[in-house]
PDB file of C-alpha atoms in Angstrom:
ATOM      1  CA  UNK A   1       0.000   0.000   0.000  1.00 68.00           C
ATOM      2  CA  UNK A   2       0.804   3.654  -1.202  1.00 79.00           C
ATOM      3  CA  UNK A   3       1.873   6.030   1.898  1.00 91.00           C
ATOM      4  CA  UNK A   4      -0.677   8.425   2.082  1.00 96.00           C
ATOM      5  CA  UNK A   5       1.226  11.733   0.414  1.00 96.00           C
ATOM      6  CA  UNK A   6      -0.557  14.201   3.505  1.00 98.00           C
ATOM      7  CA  UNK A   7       0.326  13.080   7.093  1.00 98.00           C
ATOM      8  CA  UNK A   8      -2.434  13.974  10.078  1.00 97.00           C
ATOM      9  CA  UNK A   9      -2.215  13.733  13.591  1.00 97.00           C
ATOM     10  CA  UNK A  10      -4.708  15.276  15.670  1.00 97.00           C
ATOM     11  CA  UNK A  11      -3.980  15.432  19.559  1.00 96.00           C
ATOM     12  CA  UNK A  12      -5.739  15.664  22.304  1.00 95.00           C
ATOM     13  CA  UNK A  13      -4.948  19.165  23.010  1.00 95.00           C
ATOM     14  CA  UNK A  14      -6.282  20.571  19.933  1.00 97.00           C
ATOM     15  CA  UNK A  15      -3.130  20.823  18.002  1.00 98.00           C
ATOM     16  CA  UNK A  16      -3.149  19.395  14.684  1.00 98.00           C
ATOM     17  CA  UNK A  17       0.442  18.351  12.769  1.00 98.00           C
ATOM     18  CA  UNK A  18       0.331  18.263   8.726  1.00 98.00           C
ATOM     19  CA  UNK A  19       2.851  16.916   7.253  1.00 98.00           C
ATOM     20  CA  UNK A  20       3.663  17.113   3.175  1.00 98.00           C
ATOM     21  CA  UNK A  21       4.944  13.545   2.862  1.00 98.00           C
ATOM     22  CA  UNK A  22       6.536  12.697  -0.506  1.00 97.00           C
ATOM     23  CA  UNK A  23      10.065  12.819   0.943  1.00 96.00           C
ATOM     24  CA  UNK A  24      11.734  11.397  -1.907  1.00 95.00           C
ATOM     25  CA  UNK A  25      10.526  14.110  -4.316  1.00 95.00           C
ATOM     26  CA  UNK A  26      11.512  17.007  -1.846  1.00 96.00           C
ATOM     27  CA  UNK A  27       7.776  17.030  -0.864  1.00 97.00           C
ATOM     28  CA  UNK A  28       6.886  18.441  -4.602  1.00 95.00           C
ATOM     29  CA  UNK A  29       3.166  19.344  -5.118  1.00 95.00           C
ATOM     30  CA  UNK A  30       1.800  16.323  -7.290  1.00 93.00           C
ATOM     31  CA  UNK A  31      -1.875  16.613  -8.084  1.00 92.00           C
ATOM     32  CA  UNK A  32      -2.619  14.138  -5.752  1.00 93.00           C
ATOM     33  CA  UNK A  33      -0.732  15.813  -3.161  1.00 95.00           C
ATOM     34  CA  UNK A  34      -2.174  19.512  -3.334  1.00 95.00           C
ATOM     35  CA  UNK A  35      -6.294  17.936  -3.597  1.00 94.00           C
ATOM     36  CA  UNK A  36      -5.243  15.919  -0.491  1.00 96.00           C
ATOM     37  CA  UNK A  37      -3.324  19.038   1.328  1.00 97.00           C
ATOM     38  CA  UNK A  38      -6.975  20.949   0.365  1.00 97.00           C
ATOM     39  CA  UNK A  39      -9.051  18.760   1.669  1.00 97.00           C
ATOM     40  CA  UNK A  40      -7.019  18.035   4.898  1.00 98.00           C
ATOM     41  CA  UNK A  41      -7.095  21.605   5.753  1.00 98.00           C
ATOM     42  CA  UNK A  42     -10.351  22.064   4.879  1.00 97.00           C
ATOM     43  CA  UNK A  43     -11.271  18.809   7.136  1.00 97.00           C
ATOM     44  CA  UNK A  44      -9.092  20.456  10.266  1.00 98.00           C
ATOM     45  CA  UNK A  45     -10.752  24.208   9.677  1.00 98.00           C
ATOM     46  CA  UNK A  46     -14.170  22.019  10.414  1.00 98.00           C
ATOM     47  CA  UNK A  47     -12.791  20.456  13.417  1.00 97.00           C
ATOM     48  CA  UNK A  48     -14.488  21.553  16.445  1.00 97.00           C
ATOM     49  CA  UNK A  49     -11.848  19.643  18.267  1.00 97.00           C
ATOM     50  CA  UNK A  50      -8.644  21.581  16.365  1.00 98.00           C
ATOM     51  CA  UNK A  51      -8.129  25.007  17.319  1.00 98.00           C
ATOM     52  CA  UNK A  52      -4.238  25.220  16.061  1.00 98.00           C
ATOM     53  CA  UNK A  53      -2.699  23.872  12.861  1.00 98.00           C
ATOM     54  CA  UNK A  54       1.504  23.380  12.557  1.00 98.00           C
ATOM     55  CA  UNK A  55       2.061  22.228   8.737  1.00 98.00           C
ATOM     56  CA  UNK A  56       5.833  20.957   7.745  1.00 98.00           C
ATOM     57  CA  UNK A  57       7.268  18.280   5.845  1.00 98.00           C
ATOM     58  CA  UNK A  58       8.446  14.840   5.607  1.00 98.00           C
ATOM     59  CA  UNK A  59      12.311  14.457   5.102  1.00 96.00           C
ATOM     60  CA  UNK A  60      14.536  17.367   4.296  1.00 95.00           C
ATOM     61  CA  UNK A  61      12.744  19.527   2.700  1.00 97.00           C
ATOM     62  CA  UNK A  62       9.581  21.601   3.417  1.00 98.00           C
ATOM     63  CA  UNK A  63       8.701  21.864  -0.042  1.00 98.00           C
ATOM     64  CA  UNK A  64      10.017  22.053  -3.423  1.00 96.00           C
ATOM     65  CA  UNK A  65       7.230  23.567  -5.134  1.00 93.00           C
ATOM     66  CA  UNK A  66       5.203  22.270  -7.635  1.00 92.00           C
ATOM     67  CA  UNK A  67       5.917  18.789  -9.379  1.00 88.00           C
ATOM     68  CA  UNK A  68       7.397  19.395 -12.832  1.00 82.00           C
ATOM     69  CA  UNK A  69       8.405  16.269 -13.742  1.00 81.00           C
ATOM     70  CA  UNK A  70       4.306  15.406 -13.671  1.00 81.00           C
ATOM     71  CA  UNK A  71       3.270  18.978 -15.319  1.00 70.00           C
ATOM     72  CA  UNK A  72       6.074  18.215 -18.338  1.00 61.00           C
ATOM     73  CA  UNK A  73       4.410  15.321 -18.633  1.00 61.00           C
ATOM     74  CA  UNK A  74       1.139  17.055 -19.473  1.00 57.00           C
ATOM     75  CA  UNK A  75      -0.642  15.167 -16.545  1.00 51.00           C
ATOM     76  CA  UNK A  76      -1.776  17.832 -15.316  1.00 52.00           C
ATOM     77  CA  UNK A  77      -3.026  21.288 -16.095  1.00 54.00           C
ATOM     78  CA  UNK A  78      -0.865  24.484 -14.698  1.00 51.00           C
ATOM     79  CA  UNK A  79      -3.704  27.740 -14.739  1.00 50.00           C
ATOM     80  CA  UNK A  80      -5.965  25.139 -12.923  1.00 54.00           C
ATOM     81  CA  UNK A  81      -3.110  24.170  -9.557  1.00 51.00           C
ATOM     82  CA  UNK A  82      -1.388  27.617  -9.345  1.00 50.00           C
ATOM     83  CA  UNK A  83      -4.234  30.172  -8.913  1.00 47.00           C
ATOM     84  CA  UNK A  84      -6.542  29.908  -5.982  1.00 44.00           C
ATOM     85  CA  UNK A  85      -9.597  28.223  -5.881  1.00 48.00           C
ATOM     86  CA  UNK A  86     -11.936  25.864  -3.797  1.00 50.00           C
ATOM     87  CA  UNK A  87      -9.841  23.537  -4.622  1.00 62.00           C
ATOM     88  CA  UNK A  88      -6.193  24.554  -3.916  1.00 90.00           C
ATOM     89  CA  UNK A  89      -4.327  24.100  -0.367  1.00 96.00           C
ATOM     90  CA  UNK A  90      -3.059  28.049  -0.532  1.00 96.00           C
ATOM     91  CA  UNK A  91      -7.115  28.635  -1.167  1.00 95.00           C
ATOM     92  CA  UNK A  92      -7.709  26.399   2.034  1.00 96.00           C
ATOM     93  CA  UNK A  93      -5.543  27.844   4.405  1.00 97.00           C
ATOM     94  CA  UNK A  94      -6.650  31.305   3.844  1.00 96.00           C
ATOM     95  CA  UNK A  95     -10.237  30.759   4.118  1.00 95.00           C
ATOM     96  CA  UNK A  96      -8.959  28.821   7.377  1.00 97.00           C
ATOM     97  CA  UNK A  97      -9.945  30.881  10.764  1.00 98.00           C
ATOM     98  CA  UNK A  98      -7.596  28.890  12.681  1.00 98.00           C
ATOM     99  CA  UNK A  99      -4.350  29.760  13.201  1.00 98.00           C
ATOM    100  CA  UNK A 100      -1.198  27.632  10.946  1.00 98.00           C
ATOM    101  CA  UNK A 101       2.063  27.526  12.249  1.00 98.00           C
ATOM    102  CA  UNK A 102       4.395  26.734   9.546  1.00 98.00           C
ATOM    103  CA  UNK A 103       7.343  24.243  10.581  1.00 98.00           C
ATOM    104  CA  UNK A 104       9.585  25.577   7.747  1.00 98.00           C
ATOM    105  CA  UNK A 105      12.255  22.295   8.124  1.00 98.00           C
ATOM    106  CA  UNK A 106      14.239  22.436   4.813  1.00 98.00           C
ATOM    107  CA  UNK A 107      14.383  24.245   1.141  1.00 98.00           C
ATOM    108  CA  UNK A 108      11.141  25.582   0.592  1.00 98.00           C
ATOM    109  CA  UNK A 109      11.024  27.005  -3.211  1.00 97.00           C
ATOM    110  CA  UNK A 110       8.716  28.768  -5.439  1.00 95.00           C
ATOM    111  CA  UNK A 111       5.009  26.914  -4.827  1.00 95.00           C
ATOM    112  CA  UNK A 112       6.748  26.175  -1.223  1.00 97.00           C
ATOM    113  CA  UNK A 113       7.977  29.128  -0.871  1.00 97.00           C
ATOM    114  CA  UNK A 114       4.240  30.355  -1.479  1.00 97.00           C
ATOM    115  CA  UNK A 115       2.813  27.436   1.153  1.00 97.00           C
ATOM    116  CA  UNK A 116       5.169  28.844   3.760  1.00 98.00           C
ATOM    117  CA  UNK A 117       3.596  32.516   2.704  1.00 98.00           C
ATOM    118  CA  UNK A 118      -0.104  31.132   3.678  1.00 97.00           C
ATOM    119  CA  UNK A 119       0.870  30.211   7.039  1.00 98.00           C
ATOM    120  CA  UNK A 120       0.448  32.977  10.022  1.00 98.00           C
ATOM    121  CA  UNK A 121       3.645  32.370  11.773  1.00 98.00           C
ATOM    122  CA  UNK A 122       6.616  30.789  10.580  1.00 98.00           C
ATOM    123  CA  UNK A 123       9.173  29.206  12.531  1.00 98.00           C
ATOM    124  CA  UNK A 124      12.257  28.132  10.243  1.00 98.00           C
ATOM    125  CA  UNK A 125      15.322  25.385  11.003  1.00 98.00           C
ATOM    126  CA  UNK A 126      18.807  26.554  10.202  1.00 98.00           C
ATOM    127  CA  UNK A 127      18.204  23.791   7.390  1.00 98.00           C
ATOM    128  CA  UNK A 128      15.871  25.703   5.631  1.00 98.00           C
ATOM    129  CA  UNK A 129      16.073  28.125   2.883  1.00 98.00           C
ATOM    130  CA  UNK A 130      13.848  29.639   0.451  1.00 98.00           C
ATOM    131  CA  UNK A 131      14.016  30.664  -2.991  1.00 98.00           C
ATOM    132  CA  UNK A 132      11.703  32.431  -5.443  1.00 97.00           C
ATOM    133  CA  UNK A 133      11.998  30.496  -9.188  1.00 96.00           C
ATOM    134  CA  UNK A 134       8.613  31.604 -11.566  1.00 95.00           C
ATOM    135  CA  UNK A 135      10.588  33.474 -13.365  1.00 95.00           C
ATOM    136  CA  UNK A 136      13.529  31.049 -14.444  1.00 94.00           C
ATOM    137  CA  UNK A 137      11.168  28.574 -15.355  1.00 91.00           C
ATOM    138  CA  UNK A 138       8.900  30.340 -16.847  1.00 92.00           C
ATOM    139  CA  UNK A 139       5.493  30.427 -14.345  1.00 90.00           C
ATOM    140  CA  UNK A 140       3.519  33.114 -12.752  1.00 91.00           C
ATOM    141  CA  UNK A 141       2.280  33.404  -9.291  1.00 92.00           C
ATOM    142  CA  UNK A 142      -0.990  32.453  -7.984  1.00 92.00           C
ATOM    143  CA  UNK A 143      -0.764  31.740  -4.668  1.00 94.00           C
ATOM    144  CA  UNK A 144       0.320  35.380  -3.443  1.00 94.00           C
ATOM    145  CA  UNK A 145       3.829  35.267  -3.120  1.00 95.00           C
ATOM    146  CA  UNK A 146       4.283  38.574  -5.678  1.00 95.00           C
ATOM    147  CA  UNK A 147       2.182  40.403  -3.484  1.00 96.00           C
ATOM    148  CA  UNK A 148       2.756  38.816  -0.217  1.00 96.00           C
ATOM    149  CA  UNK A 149       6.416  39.022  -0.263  1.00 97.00           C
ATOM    150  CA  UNK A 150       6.614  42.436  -1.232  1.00 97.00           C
ATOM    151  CA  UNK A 151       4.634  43.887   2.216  1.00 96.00           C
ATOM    152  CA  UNK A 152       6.528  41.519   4.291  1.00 96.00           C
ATOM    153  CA  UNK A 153       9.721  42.490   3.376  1.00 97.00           C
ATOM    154  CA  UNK A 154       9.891  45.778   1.275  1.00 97.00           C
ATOM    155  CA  UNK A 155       9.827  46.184  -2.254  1.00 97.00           C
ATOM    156  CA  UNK A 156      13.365  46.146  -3.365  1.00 98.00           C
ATOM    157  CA  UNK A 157      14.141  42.969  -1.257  1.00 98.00           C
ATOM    158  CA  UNK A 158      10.940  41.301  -2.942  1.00 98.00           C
ATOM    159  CA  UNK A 159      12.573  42.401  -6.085  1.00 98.00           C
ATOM    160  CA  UNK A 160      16.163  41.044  -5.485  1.00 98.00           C
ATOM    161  CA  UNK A 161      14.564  37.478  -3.995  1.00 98.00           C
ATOM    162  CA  UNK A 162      11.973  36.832  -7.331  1.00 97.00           C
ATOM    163  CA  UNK A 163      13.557  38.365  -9.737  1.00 97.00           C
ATOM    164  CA  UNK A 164      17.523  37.505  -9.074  1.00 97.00           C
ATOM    165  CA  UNK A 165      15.949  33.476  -8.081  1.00 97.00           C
ATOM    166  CA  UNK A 166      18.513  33.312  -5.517  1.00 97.00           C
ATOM    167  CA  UNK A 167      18.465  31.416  -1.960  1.00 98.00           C
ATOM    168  CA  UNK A 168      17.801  33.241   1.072  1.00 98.00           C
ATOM    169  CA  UNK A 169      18.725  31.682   3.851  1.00 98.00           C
ATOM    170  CA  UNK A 170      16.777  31.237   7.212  1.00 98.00           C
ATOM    171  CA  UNK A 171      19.067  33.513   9.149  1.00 98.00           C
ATOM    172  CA  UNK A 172      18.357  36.154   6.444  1.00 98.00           C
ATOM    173  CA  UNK A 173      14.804  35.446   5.926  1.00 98.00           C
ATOM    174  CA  UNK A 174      14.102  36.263   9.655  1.00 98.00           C
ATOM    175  CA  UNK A 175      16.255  39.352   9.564  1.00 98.00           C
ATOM    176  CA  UNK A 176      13.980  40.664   6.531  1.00 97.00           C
ATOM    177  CA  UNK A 177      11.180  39.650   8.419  1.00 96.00           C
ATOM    178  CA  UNK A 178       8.965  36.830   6.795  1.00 96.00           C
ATOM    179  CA  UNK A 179      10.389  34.439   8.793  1.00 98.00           C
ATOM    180  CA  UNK A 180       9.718  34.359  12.821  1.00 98.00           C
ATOM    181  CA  UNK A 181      12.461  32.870  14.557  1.00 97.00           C
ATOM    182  CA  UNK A 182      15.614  30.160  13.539  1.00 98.00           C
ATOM    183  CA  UNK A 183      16.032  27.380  15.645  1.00 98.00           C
ATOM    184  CA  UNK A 184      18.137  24.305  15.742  1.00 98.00           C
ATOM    185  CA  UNK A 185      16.547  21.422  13.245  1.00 98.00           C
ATOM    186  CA  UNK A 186      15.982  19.121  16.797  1.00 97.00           C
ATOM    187  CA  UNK A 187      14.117  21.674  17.977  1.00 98.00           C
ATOM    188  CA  UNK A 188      12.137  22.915  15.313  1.00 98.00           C
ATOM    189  CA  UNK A 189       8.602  21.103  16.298  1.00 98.00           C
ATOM    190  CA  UNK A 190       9.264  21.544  19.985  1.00 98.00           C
ATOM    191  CA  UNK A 191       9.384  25.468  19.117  1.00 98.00           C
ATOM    192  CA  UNK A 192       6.092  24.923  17.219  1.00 98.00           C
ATOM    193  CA  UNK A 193       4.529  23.109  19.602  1.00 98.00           C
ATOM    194  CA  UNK A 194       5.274  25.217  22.462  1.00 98.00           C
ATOM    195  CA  UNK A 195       4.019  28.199  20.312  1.00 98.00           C
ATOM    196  CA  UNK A 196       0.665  26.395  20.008  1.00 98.00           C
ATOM    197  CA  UNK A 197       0.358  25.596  23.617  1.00 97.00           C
ATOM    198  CA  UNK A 198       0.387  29.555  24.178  1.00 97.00           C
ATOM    199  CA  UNK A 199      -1.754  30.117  21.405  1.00 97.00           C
ATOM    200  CA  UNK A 200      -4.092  27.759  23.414  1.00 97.00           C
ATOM    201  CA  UNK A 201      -4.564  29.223  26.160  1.00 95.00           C
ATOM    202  CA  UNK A 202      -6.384  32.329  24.688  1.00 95.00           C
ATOM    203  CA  UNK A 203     -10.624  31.915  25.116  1.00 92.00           C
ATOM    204  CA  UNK A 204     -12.669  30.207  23.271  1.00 92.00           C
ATOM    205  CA  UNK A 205     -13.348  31.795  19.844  1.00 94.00           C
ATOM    206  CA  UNK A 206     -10.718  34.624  20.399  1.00 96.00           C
ATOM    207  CA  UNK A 207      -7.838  33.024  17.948  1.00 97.00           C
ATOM    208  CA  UNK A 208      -9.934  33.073  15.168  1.00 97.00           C
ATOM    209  CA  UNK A 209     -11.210  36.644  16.235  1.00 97.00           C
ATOM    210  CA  UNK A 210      -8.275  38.239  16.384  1.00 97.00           C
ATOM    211  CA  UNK A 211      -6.665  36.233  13.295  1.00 97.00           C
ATOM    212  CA  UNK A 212      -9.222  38.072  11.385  1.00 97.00           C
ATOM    213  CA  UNK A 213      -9.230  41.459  12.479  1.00 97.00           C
ATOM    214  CA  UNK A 214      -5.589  41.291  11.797  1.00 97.00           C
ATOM    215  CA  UNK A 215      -5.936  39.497   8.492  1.00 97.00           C
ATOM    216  CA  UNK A 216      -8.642  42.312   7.649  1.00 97.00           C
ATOM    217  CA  UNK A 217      -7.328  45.157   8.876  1.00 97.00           C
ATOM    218  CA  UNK A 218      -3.714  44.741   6.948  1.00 96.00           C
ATOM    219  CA  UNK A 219      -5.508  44.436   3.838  1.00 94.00           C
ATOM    220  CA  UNK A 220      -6.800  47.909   3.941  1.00 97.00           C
ATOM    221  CA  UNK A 221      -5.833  51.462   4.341  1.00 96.00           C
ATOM    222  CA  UNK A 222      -4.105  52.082   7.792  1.00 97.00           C
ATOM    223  CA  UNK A 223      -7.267  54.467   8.454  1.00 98.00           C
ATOM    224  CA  UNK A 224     -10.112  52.015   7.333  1.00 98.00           C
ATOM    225  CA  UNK A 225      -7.950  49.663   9.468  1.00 97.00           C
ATOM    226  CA  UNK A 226      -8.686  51.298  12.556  1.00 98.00           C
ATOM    227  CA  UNK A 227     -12.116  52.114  11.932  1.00 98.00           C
ATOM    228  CA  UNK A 228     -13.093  47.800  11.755  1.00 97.00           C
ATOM    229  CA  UNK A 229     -11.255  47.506  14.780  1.00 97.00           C
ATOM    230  CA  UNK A 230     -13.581  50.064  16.383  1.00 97.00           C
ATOM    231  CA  UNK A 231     -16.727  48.786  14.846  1.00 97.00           C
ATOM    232  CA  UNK A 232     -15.720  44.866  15.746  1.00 96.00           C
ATOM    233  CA  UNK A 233     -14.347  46.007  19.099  1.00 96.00           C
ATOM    234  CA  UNK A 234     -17.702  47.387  20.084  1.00 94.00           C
ATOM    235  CA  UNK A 235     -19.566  44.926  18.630  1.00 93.00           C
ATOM    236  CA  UNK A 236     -17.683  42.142  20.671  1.00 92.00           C
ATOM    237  CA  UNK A 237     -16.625  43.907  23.783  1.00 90.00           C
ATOM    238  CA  UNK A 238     -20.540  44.738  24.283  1.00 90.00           C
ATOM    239  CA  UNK A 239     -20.961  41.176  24.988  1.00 87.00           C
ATOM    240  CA  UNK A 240     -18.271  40.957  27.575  1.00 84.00           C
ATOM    241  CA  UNK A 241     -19.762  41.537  31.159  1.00 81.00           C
ATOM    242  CA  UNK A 242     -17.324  42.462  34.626  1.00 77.00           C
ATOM    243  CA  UNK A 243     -18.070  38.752  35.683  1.00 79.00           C
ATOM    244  CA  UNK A 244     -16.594  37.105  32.376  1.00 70.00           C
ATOM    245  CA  UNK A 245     -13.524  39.271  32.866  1.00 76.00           C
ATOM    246  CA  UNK A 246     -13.355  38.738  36.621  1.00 77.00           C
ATOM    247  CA  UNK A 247     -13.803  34.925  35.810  1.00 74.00           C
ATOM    248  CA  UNK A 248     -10.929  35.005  33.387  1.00 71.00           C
ATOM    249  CA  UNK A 249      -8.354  36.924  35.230  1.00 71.00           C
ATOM    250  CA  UNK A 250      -9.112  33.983  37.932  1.00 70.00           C
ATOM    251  CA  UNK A 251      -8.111  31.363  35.550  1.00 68.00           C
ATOM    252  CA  UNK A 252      -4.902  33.259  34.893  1.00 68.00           C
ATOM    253  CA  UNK A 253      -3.583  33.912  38.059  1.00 69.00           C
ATOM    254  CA  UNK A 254      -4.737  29.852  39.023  1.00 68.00           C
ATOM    255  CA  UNK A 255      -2.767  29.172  35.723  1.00 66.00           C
ATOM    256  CA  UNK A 256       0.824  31.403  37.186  1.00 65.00           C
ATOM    257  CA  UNK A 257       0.142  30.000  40.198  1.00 68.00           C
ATOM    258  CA  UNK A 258       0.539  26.602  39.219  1.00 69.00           C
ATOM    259  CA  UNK A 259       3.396  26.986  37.189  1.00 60.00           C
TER     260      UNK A 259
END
């Protein structure tokens, strides 16, 4: 039997770990491999029982982008796997409310450079690296990464990275800012995990909440920005009575209090 080319594990504490897992092919996005990504995410975004997704990969590398052996081989068809749709993973984890750590573990590159993009945090090995290669071979985006890249890192770097096709590094990714933090490779899904665990501990409905208004408010006007927060801060915070925050600040201090 086949392995399965997406790897799930769901624990108990609402974390869920997906794993790209076609290791000998650097992870590459196969047809089979981004409609099973899709519809994993889309399963865990459903989960009542999830509230935090980490997403890495199987063997050294994160992921190497989209298959081209299997596209030169006409087996598939590019304009419908590279611009978002129901049916995409990029597609899935954006419509996704709950937050996606990504587990960047090796050489994530051009459609993995773009998977790394989708996620909301990214926490990076010293093994990994990223590079940017539409234009060498001849693709466009479709999954964000010409517009992405550009806000999280500036214009000219965005230019130097996709247009020059280079590596970046992990060490220079963070210091430009579109990747977290750098750990050591043995402690990359400790870091991740530990990142969830705080994520956890916010109230019920609040991750998504404020994963939105952040998500929402960057893609508009710095002005209109702080106008939704108004509106969806009033709209929310009207609901909050003294006992709910009284009740919560309890939990807390029994939380620090118990180490």
């Amino acid at each position: 039997m086949a392995e399965p080319v997406v790897l799930r594990e769901v624990g108990s504490d609402g974390v869920a770990v997906v794993t790209l897992n076609r290791p000998q092919a650097m992870n590459a996005l196969s047809r089979e491999l981004l409609a099973e990504l899709a519809r994993t995410i889309d399963a865990l975004a459903a989960d009542p029982g999830v509230r935090v997704l980490i997403l890495t990969g199987a063997g050294r590398g994160f992921c190497a982008g989209l298959d081209l052996k299997e596209l030169g081989s006409g087996a598939s068809q590019i304009g419908k796997v590279t611009v978002a749709s129901r049916g995409d993973p990029v597609g899935a984890m954006t419509r996704c409310a709950k937050p996606i750590i990504g587990a960047i573990n090796g050489a994530a590159v051009t459609g993995g450079f773009e998977l790394a993009l989708a996620c909301d945090v990214l926490l990076a090995s010293t093994n990994a690296r990223f590079a940017d290669t539409h234009a060498r071979v001849g693709l466009a985006s479709g999954w964000g990464l010409s517009q992405k890249l550009s806000r999280a890192v500036g214009i000219y770097r965005a230019r130097e990275i996709s247009l020059g096709g280079g590596w970046v590094s992990a060490e220079q990714a963070a210091a430009w800012g579109f990747v977290n933090r750098v750990v050591a490779p043995g402690e990359l899904m400790a870091n991740a995990r530990t990142l969830a665990a705080d994520m956890l501990l916010a109230q019920p409905g609040m991750l998504e909440r404020y994963k939105s208004i952040i998500d929402d408010g960057f893609a508009l006007p710095f002005g209109d920005g702080m106008k939704l927060e108004a509106q969806r801060a009033r709209e929310f915070n009207s609901g909050v009575s003294a006992s709910d925050i009284e009740q919560r600040r309890e939990a807390v201090r029994e939380r620090n209090r118990n180490g």
